[in-house]
PDB file of C-alpha atoms in Angstrom:
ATOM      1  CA  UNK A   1    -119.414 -26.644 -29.042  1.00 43.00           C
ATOM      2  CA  UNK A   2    -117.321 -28.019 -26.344  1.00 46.00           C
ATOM      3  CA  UNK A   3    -114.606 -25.788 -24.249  1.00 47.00           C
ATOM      4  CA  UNK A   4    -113.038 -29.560 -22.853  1.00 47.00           C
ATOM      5  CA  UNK A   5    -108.958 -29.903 -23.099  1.00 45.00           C
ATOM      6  CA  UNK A   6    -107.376 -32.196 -25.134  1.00 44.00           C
ATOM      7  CA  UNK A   7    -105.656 -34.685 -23.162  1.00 48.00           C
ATOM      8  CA  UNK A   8    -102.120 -35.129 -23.928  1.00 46.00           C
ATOM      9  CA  UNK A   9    -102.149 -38.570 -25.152  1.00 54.00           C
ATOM     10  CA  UNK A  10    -104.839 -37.424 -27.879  1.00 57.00           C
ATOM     11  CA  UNK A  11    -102.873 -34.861 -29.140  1.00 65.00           C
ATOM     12  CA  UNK A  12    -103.085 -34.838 -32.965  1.00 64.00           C
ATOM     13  CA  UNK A  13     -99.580 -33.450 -33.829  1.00 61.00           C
ATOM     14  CA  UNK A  14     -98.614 -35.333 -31.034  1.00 59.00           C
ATOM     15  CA  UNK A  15    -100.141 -38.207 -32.239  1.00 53.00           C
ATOM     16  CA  UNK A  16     -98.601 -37.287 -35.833  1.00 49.00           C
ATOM     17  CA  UNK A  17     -94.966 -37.200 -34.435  1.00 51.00           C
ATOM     18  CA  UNK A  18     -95.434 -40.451 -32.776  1.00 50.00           C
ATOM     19  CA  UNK A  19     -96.552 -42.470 -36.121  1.00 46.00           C
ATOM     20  CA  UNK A  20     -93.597 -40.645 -37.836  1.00 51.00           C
ATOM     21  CA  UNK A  21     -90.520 -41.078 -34.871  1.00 49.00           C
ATOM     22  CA  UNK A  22     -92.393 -44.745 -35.074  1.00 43.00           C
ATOM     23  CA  UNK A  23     -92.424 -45.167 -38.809  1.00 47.00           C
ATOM     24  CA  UNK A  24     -88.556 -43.734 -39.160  1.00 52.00           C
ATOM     25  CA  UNK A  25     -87.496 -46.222 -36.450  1.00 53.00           C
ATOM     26  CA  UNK A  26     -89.156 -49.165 -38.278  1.00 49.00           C
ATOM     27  CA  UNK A  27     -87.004 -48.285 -41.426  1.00 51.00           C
ATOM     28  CA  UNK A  28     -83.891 -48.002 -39.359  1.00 51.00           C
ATOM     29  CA  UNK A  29     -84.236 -51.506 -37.849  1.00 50.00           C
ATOM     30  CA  UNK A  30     -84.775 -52.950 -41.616  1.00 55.00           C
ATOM     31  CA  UNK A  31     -81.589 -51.690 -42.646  1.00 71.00           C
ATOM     32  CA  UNK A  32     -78.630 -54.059 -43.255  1.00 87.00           C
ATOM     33  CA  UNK A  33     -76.636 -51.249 -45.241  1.00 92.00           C
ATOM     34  CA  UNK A  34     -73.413 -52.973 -43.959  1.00 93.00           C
ATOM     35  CA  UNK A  35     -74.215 -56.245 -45.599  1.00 94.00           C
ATOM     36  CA  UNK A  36     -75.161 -54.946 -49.260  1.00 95.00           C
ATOM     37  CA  UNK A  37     -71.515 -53.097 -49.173  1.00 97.00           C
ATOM     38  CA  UNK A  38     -70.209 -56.043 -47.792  1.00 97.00           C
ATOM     39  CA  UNK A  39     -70.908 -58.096 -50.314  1.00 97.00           C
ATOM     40  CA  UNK A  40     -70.073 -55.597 -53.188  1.00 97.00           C
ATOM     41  CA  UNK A  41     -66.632 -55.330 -51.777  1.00 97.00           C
ATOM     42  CA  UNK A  42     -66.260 -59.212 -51.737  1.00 97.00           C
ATOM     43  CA  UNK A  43     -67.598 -59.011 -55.115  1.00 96.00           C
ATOM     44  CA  UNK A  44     -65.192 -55.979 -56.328  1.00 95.00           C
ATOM     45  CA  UNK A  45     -61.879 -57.922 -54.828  1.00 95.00           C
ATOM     46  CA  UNK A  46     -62.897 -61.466 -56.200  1.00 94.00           C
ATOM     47  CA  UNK A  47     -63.394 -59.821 -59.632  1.00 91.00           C
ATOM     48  CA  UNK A  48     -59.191 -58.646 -59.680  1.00 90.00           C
ATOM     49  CA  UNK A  49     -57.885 -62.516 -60.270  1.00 88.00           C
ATOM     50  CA  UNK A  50     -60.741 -62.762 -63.351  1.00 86.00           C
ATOM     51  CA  UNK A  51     -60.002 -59.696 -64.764  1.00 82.00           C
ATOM     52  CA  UNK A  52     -56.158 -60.208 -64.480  1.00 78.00           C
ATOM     53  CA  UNK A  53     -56.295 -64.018 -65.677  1.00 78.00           C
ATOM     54  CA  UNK A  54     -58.626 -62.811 -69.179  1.00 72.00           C
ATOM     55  CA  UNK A  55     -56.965 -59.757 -69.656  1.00 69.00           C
ATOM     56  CA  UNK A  56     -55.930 -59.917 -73.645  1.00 67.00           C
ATOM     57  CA  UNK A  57     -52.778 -57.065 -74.174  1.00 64.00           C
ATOM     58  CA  UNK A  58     -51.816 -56.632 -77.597  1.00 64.00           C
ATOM     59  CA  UNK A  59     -48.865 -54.468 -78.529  1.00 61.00           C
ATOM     60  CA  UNK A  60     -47.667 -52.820 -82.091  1.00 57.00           C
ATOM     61  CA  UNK A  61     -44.574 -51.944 -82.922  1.00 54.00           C
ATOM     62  CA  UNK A  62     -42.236 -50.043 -80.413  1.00 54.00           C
ATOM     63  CA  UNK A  63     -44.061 -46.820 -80.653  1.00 49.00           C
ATOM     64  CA  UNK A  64     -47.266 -47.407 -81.159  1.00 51.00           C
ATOM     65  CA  UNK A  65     -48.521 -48.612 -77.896  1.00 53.00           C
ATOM     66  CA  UNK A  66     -50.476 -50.926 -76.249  1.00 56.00           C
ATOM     67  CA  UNK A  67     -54.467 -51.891 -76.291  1.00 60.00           C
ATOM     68  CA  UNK A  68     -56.187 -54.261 -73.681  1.00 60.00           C
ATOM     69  CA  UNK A  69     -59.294 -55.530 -73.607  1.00 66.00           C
ATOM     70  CA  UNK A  70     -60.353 -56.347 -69.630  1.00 69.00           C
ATOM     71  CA  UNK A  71     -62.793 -59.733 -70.904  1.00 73.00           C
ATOM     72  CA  UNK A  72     -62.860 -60.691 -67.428  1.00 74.00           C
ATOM     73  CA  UNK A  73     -65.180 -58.207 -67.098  1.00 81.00           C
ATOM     74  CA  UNK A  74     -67.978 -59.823 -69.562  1.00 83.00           C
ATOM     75  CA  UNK A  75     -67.186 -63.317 -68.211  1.00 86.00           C
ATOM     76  CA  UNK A  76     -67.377 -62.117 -64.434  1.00 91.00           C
ATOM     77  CA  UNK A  77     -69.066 -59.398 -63.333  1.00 93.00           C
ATOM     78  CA  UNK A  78     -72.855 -59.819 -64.682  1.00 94.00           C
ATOM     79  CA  UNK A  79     -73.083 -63.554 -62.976  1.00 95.00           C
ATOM     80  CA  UNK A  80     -71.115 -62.073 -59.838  1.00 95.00           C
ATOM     81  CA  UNK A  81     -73.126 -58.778 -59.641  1.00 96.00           C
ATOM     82  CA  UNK A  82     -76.613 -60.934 -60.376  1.00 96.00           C
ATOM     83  CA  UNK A  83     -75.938 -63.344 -57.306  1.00 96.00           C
ATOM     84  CA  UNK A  84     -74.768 -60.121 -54.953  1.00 96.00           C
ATOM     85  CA  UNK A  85     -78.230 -58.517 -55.753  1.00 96.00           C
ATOM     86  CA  UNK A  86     -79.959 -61.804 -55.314  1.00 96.00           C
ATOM     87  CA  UNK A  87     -78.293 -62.239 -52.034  1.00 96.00           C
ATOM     88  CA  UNK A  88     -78.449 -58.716 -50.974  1.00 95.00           C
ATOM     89  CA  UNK A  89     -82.269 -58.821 -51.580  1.00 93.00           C
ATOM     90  CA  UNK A  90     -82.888 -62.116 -49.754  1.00 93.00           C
ATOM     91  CA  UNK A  91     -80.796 -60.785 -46.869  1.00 91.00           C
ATOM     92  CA  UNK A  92     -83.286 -57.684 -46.351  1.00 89.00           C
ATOM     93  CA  UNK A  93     -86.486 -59.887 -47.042  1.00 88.00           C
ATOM     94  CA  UNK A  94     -85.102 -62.462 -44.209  1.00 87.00           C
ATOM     95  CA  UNK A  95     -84.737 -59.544 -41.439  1.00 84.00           C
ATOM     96  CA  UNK A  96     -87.760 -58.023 -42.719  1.00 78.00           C
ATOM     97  CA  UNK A  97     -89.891 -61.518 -41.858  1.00 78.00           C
ATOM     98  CA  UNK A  98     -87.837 -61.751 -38.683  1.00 75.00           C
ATOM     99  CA  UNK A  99     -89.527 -58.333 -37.905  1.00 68.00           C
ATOM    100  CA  UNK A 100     -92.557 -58.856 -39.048  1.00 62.00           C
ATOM    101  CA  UNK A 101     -92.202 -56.327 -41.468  1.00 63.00           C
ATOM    102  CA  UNK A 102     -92.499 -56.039 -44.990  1.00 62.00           C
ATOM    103  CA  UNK A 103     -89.278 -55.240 -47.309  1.00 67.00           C
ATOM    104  CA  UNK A 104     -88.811 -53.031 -49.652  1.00 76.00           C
ATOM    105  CA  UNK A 105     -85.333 -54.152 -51.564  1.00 82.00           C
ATOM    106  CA  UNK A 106     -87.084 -55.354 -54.358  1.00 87.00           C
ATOM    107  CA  UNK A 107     -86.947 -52.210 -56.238  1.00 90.00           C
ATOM    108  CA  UNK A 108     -82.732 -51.834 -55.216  1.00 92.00           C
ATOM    109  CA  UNK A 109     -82.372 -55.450 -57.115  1.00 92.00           C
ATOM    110  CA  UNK A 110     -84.216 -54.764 -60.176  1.00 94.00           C
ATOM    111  CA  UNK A 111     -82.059 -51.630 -60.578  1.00 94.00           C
ATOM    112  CA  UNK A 112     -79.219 -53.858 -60.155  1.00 94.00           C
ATOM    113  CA  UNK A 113     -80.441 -56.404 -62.503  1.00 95.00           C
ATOM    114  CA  UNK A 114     -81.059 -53.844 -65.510  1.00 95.00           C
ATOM    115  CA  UNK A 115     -77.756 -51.729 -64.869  1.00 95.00           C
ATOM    116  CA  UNK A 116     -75.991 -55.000 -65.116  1.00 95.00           C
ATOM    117  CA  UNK A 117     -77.494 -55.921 -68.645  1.00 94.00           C
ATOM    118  CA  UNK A 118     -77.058 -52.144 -69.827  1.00 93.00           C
ATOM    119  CA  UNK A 119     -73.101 -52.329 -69.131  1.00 90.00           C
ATOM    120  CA  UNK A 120     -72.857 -55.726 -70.540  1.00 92.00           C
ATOM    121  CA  UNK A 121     -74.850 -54.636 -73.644  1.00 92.00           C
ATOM    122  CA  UNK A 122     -72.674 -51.428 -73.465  1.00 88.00           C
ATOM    123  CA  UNK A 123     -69.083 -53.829 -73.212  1.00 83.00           C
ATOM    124  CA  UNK A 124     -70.301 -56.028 -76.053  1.00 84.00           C
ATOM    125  CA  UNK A 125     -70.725 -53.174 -78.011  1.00 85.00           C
ATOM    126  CA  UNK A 126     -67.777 -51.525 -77.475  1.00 76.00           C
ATOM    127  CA  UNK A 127     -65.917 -54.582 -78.313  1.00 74.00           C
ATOM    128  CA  UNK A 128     -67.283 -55.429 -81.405  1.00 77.00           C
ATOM    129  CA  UNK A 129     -66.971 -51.530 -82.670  1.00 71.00           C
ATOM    130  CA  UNK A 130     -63.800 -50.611 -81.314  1.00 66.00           C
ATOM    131  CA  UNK A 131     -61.853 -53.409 -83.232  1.00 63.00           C
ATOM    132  CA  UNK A 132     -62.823 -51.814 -86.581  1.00 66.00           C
ATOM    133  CA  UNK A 133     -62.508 -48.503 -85.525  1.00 63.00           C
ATOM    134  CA  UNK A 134     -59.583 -47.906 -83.991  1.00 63.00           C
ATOM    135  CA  UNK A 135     -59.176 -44.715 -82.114  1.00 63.00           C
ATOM    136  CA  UNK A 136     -56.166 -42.307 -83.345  1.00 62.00           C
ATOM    137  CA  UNK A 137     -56.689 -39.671 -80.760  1.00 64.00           C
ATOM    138  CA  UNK A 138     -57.498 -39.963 -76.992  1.00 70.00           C
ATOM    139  CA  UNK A 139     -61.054 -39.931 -76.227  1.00 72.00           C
ATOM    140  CA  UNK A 140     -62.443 -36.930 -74.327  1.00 82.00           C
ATOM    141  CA  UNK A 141     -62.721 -36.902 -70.536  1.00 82.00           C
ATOM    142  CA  UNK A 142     -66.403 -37.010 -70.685  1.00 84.00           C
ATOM    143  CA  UNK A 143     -66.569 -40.492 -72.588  1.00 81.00           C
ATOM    144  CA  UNK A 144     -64.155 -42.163 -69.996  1.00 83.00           C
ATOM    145  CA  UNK A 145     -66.251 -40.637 -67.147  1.00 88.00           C
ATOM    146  CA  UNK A 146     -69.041 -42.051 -69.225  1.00 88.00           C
ATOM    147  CA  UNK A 147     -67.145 -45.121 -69.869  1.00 86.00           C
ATOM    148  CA  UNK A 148     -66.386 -45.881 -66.035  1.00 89.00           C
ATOM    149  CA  UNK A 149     -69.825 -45.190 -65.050  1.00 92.00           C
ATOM    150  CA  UNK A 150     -71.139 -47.666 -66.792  1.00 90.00           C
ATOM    151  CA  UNK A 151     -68.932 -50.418 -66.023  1.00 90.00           C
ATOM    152  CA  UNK A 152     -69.416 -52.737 -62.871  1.00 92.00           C
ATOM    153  CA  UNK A 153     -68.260 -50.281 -60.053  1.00 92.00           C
ATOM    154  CA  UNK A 154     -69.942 -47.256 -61.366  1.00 94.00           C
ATOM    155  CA  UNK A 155     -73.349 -49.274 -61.717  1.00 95.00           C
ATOM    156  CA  UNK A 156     -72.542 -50.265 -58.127  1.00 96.00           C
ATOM    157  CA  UNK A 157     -72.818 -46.920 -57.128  1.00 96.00           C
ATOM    158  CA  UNK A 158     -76.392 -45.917 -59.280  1.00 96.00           C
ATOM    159  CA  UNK A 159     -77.401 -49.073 -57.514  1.00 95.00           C
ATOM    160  CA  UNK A 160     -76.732 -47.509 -54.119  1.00 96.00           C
ATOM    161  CA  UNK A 161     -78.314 -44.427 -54.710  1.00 96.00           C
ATOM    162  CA  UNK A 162     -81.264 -46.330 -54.849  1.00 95.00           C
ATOM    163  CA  UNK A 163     -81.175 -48.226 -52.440  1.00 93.00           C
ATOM    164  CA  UNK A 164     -80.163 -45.047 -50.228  1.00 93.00           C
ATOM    165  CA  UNK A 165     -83.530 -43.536 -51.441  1.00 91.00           C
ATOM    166  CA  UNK A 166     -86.096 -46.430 -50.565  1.00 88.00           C
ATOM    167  CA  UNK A 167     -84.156 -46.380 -47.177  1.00 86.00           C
ATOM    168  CA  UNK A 168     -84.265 -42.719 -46.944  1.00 86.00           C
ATOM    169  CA  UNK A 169     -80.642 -43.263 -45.644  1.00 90.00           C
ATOM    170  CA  UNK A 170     -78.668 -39.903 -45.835  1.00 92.00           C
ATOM    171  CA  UNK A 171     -75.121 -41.443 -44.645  1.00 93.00           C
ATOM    172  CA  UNK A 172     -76.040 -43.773 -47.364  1.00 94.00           C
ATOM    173  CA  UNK A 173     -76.745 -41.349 -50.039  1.00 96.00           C
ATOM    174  CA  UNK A 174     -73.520 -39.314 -49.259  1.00 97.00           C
ATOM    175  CA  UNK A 175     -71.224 -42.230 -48.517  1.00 97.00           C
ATOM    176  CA  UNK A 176     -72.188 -43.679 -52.027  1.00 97.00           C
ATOM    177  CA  UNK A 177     -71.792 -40.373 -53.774  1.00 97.00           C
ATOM    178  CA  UNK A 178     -68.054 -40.404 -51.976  1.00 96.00           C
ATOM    179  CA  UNK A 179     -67.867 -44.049 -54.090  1.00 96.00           C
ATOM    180  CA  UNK A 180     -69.025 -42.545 -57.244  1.00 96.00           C
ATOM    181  CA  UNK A 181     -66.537 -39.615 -57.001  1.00 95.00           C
ATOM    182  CA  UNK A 182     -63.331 -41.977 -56.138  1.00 94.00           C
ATOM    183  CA  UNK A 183     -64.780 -44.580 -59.037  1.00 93.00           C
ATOM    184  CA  UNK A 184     -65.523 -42.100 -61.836  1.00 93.00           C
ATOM    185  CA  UNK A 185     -62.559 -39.666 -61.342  1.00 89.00           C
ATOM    186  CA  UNK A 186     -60.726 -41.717 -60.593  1.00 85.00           C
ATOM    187  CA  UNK A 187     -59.373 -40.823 -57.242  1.00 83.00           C
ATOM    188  CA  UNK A 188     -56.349 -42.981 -56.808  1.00 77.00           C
ATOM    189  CA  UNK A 189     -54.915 -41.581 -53.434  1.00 75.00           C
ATOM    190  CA  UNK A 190     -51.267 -41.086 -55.707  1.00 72.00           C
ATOM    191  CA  UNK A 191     -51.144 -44.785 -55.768  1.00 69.00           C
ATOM    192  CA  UNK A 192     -49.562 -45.051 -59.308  1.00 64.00           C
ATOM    193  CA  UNK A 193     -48.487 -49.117 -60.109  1.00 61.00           C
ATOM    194  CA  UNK A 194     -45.586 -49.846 -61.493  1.00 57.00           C
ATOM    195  CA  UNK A 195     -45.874 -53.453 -62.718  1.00 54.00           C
ATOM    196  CA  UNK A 196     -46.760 -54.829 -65.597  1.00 55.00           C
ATOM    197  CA  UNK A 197     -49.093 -52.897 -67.811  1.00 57.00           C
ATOM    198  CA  UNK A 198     -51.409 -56.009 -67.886  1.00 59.00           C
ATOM    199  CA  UNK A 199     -51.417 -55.026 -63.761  1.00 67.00           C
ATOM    200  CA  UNK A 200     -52.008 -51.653 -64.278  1.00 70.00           C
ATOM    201  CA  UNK A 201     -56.517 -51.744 -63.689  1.00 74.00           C
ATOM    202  CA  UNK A 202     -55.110 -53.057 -59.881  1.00 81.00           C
ATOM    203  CA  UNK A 203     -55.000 -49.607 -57.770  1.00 85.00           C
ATOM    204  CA  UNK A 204     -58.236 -48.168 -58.308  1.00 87.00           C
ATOM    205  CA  UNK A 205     -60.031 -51.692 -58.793  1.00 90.00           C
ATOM    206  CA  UNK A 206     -58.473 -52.178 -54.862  1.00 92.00           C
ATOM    207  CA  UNK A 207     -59.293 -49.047 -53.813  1.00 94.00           C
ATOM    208  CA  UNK A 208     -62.797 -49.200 -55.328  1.00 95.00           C
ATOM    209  CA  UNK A 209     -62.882 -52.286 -52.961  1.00 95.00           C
ATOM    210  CA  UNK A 210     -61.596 -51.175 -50.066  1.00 96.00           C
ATOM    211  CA  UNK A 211     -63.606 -47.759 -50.486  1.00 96.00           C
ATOM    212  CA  UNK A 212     -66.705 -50.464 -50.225  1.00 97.00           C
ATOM    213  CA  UNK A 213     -64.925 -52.430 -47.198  1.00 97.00           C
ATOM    214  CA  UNK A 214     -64.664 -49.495 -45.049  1.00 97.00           C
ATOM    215  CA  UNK A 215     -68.113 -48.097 -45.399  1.00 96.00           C
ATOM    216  CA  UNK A 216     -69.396 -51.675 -44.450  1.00 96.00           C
ATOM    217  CA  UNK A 217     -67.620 -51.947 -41.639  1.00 96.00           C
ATOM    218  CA  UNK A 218     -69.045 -48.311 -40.633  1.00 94.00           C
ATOM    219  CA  UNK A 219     -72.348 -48.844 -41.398  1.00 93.00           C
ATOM    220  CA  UNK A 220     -72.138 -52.255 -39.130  1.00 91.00           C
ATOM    221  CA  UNK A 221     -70.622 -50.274 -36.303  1.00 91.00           C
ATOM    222  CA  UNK A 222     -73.217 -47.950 -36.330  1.00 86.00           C
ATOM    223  CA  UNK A 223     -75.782 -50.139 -36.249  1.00 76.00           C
ATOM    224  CA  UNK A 224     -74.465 -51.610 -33.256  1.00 76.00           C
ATOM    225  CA  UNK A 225     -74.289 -48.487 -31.695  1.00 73.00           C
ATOM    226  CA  UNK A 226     -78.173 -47.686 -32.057  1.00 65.00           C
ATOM    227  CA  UNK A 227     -78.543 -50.836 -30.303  1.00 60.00           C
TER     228      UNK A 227
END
């Protein structure tokens, strides 16, 4: 048995925090958080002309009401949101190689991928039952909530939370469960439109957007500021 010190530099918890501050670092400088919102806000604000243009509003009678059927949303969003994941995911593979590191987004964009087939499975479903079955009563809270969550900008947000967990990203993981809140509410600020009622998806399809604007531009300026 030897009494001889450690040295410093062979210190094993020393050592330990080193690989760890070294590995946390290395997952920092992979993260372009900024351009994955980014391009989800492009995505959410392109989307408002397509799902105003192919918007079908049918009206009965004076009394009765009004149903629309958003269509834009079937003939839009799953080729938008495929391309934004696509493009997303190449983004983090081309800093990664610029690095020298490996990436780990491919997980994010497969989440993306299936989430976009379950909501337009979900969509075609609901439009070829709901025409037969026409709802008498207002549906409970719970099936709207369930409703918006699995349309475009609440499958943005599951998304997210993955992508906030392979990037062990914190200010990602609450900033996207801000999103989910405002999206699934829905939080419209008091913003209540008072066009048309072909117009009336426009507040909280802009806010959704500008929700996803705002934390790009964060996340950018913090990454600049670790610099």
């Amino acid at each position: 048995m030897t009494t001889d010190s450690v040295p410093a530099g062979g210190d094993p918890r020393r050592l330990l925090s080193e690989v760890r501050g070294l590995a946390r670092r290395v997952r920092v400088d992979q993260r372009v958080t900024w351009f994955a919102l980014l391009v989800l806000a492009t995505v959410t604000f392109v989307g408002i002309p397509f799902d105003w243009y192919f918007l079908v509003l049918r009206c009965v009678g004076d009394d009765a009401g009004c149903q629309f059927s958003r269509q834009g949303v079937l003939y839009y969003w799953p080729p938008a949101l495929l391309l934004a994941y696509a493009a997303i995911a190449a983004c983090y593979v081309r800093v990664a190689r610029a690095r020298g590191l490996g990436a780990r987004v491919l997980p994010y964009a497969l989440t993306g991928v299936a989430l976009t087939v379950l909501f337009t499975a979900a969509w075609v479903a609901a439009r070829l039952y709901f025409p037969s079955h026409p709802q008498t009563a207002p549906l409970p809270y719970w099936v709207l909530v369930l409703d918006r969550l699995v349309a475009p900008w609440g499958t943005i947000g599951v998304a997210l939370l993955v992508l906030a967990r392979l990037e062990r990203n914190v200010a990602l993981l609450v900033f996207t469960l801000g999103y989910l809140t405002v999206a699934l509410v829905p939080i419209d600020f008091g913003w209540h439109w008072q066009g048309q009622d072909g117009t009336v998806f426009l507040p909280q399809q802009i806010i959704n957007g500008t929700v996803l604007l705002l934390g790009a531009i964060g996340f950018a300026l913090a990454g600049r500021r670790r610099r």
